[in-house]
Coordinates of C-alpha atoms in Angstrom, one line a residue:
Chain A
X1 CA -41.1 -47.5 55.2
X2 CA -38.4 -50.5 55.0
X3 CA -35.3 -49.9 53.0
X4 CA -32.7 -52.5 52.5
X5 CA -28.9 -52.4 52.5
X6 CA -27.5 -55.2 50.2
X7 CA -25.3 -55.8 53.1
X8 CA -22.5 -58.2 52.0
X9 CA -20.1 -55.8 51.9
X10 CA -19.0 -52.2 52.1
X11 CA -20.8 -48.7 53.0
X12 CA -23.5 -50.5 54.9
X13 CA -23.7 -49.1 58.6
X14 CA -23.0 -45.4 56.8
X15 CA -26.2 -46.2 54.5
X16 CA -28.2 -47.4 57.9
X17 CA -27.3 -44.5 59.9
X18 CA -28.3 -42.0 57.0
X19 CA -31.5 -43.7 56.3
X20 CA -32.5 -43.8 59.9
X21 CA -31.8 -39.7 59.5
X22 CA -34.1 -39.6 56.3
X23 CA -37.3 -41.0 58.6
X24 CA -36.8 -44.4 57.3
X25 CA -36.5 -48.2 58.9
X26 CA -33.5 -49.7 57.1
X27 CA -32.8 -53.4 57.2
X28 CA -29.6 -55.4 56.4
X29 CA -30.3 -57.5 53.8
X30 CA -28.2 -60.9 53.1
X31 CA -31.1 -63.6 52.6
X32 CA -33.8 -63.6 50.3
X33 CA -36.3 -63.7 53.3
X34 CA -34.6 -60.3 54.0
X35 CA -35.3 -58.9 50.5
X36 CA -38.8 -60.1 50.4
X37 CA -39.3 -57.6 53.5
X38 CA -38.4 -54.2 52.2
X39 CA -39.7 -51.5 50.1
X40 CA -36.4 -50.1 48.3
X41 CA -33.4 -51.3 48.1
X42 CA -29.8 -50.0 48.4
X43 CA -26.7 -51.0 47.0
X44 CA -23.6 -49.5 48.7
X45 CA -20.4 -48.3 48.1
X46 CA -17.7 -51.2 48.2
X47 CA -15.9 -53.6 45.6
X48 CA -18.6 -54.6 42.9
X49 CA -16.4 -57.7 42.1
X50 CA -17.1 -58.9 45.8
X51 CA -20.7 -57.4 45.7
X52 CA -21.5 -59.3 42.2
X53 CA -20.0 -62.4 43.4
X54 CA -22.5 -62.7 46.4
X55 CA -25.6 -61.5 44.3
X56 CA -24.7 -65.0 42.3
X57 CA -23.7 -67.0 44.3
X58 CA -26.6 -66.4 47.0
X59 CA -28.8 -66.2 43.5
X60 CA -30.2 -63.1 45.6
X61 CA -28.9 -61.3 42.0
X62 CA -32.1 -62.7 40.3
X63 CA -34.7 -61.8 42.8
X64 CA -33.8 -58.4 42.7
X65 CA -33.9 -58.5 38.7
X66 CA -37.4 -59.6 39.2
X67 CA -38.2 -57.1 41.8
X68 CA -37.0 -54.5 39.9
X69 CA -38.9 -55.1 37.4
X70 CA -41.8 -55.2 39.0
X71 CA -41.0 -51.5 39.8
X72 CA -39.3 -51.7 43.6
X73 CA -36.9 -48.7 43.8
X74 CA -33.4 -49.7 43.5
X75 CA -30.1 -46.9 44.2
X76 CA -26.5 -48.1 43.8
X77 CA -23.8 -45.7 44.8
X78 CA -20.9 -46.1 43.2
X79 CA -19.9 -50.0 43.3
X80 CA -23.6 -50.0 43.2
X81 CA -24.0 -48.2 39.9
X82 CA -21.2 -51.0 38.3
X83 CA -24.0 -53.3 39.3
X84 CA -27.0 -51.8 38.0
X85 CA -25.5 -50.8 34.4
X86 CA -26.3 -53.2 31.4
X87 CA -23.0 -52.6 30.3
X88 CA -19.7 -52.8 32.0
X89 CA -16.7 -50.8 29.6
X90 CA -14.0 -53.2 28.5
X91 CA -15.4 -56.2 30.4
X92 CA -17.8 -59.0 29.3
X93 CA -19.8 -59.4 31.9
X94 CA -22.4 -57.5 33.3
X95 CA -24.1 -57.8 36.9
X96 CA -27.9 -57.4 37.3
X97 CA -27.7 -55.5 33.9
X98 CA -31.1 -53.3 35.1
X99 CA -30.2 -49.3 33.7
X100 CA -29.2 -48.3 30.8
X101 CA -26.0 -47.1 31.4
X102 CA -22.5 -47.9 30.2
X103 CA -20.4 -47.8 33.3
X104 CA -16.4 -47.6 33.4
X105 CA -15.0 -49.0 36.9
X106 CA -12.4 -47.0 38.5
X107 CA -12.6 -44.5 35.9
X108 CA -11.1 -41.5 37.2
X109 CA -8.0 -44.2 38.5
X110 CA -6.6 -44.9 41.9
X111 CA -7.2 -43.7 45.5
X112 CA -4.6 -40.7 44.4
X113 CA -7.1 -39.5 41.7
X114 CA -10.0 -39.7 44.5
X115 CA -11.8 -36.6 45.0
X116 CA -14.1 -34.4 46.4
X117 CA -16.4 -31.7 44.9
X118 CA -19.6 -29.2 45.8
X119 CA -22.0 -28.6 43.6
X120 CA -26.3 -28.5 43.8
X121 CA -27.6 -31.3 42.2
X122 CA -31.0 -29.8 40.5
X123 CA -33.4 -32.3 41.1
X124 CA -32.0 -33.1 44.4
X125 CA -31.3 -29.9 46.1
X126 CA -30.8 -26.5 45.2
X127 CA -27.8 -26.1 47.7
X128 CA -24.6 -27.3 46.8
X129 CA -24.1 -31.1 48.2
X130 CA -20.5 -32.6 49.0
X131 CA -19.8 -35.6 46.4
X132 CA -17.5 -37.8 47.2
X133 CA -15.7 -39.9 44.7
X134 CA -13.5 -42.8 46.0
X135 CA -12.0 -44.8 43.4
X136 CA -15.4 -43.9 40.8
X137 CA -16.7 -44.9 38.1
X138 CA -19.1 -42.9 35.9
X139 CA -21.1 -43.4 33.2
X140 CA -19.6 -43.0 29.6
X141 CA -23.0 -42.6 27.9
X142 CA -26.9 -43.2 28.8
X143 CA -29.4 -44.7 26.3
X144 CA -32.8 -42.9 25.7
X145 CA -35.2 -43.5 29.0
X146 CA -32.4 -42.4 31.5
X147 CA -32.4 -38.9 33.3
X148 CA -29.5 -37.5 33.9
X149 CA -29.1 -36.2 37.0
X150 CA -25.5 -34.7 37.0
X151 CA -22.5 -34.6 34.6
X152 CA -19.4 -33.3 35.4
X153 CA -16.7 -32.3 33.4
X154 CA -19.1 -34.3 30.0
X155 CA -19.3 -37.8 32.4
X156 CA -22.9 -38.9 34.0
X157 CA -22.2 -39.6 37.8
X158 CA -25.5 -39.4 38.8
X159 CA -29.0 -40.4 36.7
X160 CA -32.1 -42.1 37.0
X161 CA -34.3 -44.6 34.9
X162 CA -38.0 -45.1 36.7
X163 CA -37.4 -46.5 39.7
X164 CA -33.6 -46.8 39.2
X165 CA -31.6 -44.5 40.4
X166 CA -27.7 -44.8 40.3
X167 CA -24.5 -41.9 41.7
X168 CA -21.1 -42.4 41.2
X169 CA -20.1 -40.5 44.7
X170 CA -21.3 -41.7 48.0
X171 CA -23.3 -39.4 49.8
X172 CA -23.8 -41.8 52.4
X173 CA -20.8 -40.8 53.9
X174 CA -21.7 -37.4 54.2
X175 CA -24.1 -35.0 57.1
X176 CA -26.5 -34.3 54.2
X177 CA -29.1 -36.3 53.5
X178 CA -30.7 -35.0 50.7
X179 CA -30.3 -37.4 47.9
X180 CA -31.5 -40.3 51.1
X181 CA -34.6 -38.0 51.0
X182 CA -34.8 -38.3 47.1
X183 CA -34.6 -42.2 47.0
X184 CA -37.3 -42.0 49.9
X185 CA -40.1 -40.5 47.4
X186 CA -39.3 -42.7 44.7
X187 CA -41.0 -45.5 46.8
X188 CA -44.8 -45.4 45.5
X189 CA -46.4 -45.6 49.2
X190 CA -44.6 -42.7 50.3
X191 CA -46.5 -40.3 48.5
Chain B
X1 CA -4.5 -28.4 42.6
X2 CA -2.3 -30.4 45.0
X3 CA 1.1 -30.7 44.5
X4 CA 3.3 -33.6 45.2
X5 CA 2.6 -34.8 49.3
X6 CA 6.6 -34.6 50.2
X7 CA 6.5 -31.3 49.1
X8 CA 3.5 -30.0 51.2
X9 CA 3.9 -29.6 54.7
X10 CA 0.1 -31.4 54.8
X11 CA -2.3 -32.8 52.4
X12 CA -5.3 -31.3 51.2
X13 CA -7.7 -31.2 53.6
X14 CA -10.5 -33.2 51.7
X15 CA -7.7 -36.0 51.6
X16 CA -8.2 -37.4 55.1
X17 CA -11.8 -37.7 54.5
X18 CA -11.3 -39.1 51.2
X19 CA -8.7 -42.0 52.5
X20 CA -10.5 -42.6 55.2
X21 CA -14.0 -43.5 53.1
X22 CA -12.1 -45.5 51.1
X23 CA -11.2 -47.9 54.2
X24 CA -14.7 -47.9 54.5
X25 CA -15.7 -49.4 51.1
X26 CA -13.3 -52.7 52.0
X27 CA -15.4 -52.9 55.5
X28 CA -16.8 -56.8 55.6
X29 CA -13.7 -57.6 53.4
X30 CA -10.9 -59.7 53.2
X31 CA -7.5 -58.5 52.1
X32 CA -5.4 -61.0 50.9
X33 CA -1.3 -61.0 50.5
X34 CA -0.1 -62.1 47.2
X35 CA 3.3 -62.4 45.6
X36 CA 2.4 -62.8 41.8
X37 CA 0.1 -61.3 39.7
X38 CA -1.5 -64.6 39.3
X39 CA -1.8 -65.0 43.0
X40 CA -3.4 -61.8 42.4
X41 CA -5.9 -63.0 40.1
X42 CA -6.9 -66.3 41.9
X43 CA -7.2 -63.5 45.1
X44 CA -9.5 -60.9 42.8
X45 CA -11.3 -64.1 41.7
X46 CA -11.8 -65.6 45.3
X47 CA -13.8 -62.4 45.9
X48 CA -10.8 -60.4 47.8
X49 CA -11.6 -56.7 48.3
X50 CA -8.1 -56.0 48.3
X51 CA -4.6 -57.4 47.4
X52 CA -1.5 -56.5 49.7
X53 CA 1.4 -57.0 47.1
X54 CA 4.6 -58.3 48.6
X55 CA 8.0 -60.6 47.5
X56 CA 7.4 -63.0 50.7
X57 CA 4.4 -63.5 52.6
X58 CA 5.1 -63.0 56.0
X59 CA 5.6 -67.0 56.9
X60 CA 8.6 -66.8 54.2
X61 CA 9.8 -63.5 55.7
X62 CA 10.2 -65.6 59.3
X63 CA 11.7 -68.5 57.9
X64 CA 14.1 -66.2 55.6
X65 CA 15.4 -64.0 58.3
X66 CA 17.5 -61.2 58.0
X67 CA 16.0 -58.0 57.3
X68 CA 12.9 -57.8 55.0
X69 CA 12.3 -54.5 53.2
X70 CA 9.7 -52.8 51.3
X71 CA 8.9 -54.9 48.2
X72 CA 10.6 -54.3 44.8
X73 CA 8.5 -51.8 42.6
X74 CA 8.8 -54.1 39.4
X75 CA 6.6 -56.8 41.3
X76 CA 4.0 -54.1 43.0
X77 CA 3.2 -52.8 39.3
X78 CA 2.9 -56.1 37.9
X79 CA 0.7 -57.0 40.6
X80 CA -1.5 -53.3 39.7
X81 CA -1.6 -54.3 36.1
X82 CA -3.3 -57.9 36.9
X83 CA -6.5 -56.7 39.3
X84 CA -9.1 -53.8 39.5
X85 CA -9.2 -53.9 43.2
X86 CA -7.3 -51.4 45.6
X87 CA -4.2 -52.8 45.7
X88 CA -1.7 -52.0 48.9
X89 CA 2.0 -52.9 49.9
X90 CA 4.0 -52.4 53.0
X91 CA 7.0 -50.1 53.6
X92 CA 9.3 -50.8 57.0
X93 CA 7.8 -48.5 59.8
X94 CA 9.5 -45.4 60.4
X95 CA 10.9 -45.7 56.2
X96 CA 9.4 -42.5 54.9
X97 CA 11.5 -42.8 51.4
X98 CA 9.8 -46.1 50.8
X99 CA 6.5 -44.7 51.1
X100 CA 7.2 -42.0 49.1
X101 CA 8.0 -44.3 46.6
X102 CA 4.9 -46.5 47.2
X103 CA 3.0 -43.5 46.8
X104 CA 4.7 -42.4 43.8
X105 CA 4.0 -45.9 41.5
X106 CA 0.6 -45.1 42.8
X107 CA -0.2 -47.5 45.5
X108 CA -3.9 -47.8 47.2
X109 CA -2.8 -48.1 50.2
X110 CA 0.3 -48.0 52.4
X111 CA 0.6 -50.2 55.5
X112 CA 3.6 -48.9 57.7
X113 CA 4.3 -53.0 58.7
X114 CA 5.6 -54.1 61.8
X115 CA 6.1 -57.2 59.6
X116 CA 9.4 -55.8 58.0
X117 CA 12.1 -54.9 59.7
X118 CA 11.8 -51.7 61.6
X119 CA 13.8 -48.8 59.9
X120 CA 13.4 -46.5 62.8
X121 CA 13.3 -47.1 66.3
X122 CA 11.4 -44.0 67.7
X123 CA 9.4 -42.4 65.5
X124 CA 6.8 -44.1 62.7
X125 CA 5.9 -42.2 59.5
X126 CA 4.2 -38.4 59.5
X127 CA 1.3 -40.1 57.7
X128 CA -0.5 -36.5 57.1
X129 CA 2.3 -35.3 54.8
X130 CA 0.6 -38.1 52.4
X131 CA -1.6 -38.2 49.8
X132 CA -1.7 -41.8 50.1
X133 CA -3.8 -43.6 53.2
X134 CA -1.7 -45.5 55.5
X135 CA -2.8 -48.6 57.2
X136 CA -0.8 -49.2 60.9
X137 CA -1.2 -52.4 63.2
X138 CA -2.0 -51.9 67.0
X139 CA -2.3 -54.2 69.9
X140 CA -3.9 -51.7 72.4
X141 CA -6.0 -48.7 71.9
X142 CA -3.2 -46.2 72.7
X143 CA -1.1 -47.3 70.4
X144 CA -4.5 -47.2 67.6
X145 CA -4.4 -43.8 68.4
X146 CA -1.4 -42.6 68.6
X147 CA -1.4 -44.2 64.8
X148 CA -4.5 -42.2 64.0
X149 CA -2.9 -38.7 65.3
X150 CA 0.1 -39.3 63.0
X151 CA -2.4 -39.5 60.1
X152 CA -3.4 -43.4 59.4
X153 CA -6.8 -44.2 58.1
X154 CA -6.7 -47.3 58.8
X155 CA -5.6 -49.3 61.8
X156 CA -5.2 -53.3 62.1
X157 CA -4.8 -55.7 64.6
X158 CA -0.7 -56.5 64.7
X159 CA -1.6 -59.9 65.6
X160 CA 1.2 -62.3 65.3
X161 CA 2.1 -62.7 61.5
X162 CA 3.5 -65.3 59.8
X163 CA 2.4 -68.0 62.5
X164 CA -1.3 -69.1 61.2
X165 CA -2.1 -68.7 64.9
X166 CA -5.0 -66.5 65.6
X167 CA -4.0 -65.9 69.2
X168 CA -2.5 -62.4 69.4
X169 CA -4.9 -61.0 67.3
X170 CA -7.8 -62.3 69.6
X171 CA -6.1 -60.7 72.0
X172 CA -5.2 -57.7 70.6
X173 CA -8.8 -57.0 69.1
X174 CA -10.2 -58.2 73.2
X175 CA -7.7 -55.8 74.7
X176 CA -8.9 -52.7 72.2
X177 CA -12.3 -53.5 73.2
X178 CA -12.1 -53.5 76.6
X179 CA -10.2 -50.6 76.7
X180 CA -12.8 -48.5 74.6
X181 CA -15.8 -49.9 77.4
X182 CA -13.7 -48.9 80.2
X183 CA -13.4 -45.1 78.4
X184 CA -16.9 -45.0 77.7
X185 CA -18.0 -45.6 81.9
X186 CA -15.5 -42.8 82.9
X187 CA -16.9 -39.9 83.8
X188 CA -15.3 -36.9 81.8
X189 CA -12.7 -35.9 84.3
X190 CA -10.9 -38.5 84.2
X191 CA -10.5 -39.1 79.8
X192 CA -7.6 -36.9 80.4
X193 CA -6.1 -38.9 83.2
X194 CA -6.6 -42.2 80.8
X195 CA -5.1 -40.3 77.5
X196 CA -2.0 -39.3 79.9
X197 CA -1.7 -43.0 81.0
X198 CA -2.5 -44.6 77.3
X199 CA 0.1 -42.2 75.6
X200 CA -2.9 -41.1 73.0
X201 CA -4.3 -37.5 72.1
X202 CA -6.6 -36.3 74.5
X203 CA -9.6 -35.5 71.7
X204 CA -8.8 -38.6 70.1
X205 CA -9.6 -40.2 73.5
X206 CA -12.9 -38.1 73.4
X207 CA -13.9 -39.5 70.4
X208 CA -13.9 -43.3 71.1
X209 CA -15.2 -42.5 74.5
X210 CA -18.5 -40.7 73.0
X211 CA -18.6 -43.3 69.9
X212 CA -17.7 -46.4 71.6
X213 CA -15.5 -47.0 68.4
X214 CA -12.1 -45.9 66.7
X215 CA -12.7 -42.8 64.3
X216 CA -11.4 -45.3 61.6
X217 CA -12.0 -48.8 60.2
X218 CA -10.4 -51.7 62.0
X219 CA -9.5 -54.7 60.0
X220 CA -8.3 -57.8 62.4
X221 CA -4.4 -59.3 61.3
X222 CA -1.9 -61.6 62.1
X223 CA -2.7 -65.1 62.1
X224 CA -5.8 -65.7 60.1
X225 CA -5.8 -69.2 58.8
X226 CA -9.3 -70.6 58.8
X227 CA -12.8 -69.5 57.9
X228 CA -13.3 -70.2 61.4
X229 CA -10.8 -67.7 62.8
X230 CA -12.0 -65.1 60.3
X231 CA -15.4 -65.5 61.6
X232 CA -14.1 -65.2 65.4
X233 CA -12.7 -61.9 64.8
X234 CA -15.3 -60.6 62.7
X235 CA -17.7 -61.4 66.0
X236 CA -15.6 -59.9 67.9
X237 CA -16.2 -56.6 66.6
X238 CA -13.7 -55.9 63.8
X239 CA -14.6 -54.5 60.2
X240 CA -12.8 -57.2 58.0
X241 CA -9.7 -59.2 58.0
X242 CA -6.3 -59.3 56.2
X243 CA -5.6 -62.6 55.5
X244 CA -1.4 -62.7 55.2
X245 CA 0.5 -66.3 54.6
X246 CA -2.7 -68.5 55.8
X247 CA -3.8 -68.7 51.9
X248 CA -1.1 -69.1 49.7
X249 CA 0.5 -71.4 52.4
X250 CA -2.1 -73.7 52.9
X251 CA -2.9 -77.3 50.5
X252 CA -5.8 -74.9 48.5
X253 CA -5.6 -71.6 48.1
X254 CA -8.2 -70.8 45.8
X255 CA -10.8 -72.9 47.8
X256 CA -9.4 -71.4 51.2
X257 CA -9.7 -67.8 49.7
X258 CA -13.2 -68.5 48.5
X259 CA -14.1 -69.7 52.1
X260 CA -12.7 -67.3 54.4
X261 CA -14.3 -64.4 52.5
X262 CA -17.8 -66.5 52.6
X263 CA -17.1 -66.6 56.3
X264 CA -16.3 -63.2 56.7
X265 CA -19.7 -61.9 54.9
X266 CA -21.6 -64.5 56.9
X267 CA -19.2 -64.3 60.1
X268 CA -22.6 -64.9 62.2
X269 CA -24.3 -67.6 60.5
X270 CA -22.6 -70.7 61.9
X271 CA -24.3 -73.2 58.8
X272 CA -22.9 -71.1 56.1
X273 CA -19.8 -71.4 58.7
X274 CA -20.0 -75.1 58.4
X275 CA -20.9 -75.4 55.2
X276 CA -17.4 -73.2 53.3
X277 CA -15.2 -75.0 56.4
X278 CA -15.7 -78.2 54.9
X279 CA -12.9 -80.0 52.7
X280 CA -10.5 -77.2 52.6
X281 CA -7.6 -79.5 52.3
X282 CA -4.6 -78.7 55.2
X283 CA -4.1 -75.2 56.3
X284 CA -1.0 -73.5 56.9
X285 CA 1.2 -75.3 59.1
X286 CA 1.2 -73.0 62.5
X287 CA 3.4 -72.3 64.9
X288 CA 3.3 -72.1 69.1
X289 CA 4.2 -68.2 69.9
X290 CA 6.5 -69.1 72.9
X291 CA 9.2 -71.2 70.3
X292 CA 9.6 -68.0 68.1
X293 CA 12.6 -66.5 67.7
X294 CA 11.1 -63.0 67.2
X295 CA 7.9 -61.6 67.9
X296 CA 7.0 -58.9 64.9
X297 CA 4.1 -57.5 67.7
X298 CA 6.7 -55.9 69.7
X299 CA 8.1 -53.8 67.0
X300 CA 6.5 -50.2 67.0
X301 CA 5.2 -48.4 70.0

């Protein structure tokens, strides 16, 4: 199974190295010949401003649209997530505007609000899982269609919507790859 | 809950972690110094993963002389009002009052600067009393670690700054990398031999000698003033690049900014290479290293 790692900028090599752990063949992915290749897709941690930029200026932004809509499983963590949402909170713009989620950026503030928490995510893993939330964003509010995953404290940091799947933490850069394991069985040939 | 860092005798222990994840989410970067929150804008625009908020950029800093301190507060919130990204700023290295004043306007990220003037001859900031993540430059991989043991999450290339001459930071990045392939052929007995001569933590020593890498991010610094040059030290094997007076010194900055961090995502593509170094109008003017009057390398140990 071949996942991609939008891999511009950011969390890529700790998204490789957990996905190799998971039992899957990741692949960087900066060209469209790259996309074409993969099963899944990842969207790492990192700045989504930079991220965004790329997916339009590369116009890889609009393949994956199309691919995700032909049902390709697609996970953003955290700057990830900011790209995914069809809406951004007190912005104009949106990304690849793909889940429906309304996303605030840097929502909890700066790197001296950044935290870290344990807690079992139920449809991920009983056991409690470290998440870890570097300059986050969550979700304010999820429209009809959207599991959600996790709240904490009232705020959605971690949900689904068919074959989209979005976290405001990164458990990339973590030992545990449970949720890794998760975004493996979304892809339809694995099971 | 934590209290404030100065108080503590350390941080919480989830906040080393923490700072040093957040150095890498700016991996395949570019950080760019600005002086005005508008330069901060053209900077967020350009696609900068980070700002480094300053009064002078470090080309001004040479040309100014005298001794350049951390910047005034008034001009680093300004700068934090105009962008979403992580936005850092430098205090003098050994100046632990100026950090905890960086850290308490609520800074990204510190970087303990060889570029100012030093405040303290032997001993650089206890980075672990901190909340805040500290940046540090290094020319060797003794001094990287002996950065890391005092607490910094991040550790840079010193370069030469100010110059728009790539030089010392080849050779600083060349010299790191060599150093971490000779550690990884020793056999084990003799990692405490080479922490003794490199002045560095024995375990820390361990670690890039099993990993073949720092335990942190390095970003390359000190000199940057072409796509080209970003490129070259990206090949070379370091995580991103801090871009200091080569954009807001050269003929274009916007155009500049948006090449070098083209060339930084696509540092080993040479036609994309081509392609954003085309029609950049003139780059910084730079300088030869042996007509300075001060190198900033040499300040730190």
């Amino acid at each position: 199974m071949k996942v991609g790692v939008l891999a511009f900028q950011g969390a890529v090599r700790e998204h490789i190295n957990m996905l190799k752990m998971a039992g899957a063949q990741p692949v960087p992915v900066k060209k469209e010949e790259e996309l074409n290749d993969v099963d899944a897709l990842i969207l790492p941690g990192g700045e989504s401003t930079v991220i965004g930029k790329f997916l339009r200026e590369t116009g890889l932004g609009k393949i994956i649209v199309e691919k995700a809509k032909n049902g390709m499983p697609i996970w953003g963590t955290c700057a990830g997530m900011i790209l995914l949402a069809k809406k951004i909170v007190n912005e104009d713009y949106v990304h690849l505007g793909l889940m429906d989620i309304w996303v605030r950026r840097n929502a909890y503030g700066s790197q001296l609000d950044s935290f870290i928490v344990r807690k079992p995510v139920p449809a991920v893993s009983p056991k409690p899982l470290e998440l870890v939330f570097i300059r986050a964003p969550y979700a304010e509010k999820a429209l009809p269609g959207v599991e959600v995953l996790l709240e904490l404290d009232g705020k959605i940091v971690a949900a689904r919507q068919n074959n989209l799947l979005a976290t405001a933490f990164h458990p990339e850069v973590t030992d545990d790859p449970s949720f890794h394991k998760f975004f493996l069985e979304m892809i339809p040939s694995s099971k | 809950m934590e209290g404030k860092s100065m108080m503590d005798t350390n941080a919480h222990p989830d906040r080393y972690s923490l700072n040093k994840n957040l150095a890498e989410m700016v991996k395949g970067g570019v950080i760019m110094d600005v002086t005005t929150p508008e330069q901060a804008r053209i900077a967020e625009e350009a696609g900068a993963v980070a700002v480094m908020a300053l009064e002078r950029v470090p080309a001004d800093i040479r040309k100014h002389g005298g001794v350049a301190r951390m910047s005034d507060p008034k001009i680093i919130k300004a700068i934090k009002q105009a962008v979403s990204i992580p936005v850092m700023a430098k205090c003098r290295i050994g100046h632990f009052v100026e950090a905890q004043i960086l850290e308490a306007i609520g800074v990204d990220f510190i970087d303990e600067s060889e570029v100012l003037t030093p405040a303290d001859e032997f001993c650089h900031i206890d980075k672990k009393k901190f909340k805040v993540p500290f940046v540090c430059g290094a020319r060797d991989l003794g001094e990287a670690l002996r950065r890391i043991a005092e607490g910094a999450a991040m550790i840079r290339t010193k370069g030469e700054a100010g110059t728009g001459n790539v030089v010392e930071a080849v050779r600083h990045i060349r010299t790191i990398n060599a150093q971490i392939r000779k550690l990884q052929n020793m056999p084990r007995e003799e990692l405490i031999t080479a922490a003794k001569e490199m002045g560095a933590p024995y375990e820390l020593v361990l670690y890039v000698a099993e990993h073949g890498r720092l335990p942190v991010v390095n970003f390359a610094a000190g000199g940057v003033a072409t796509p080209a040059d970003a490129a070259l030290l990206m090949q070379l094997g370091c995580d991103g690049v801090f871009v200091g007076s080569g954009i807001f010194k050269s003929e274009n900055p916007e155009k500049r900014a948006r090449a070098i961090v083209k060339a930084v995502a696509h540092y080993d593509d040479p036609e994309v290479l081509a392609e954003v170094s085309e029609d950049l109008g003139e780059p910084m003017p730079g300088l030869e290293l042996e007509r300075l009057e001060s190198r900033y390398a040499e300040r730190g140990w």
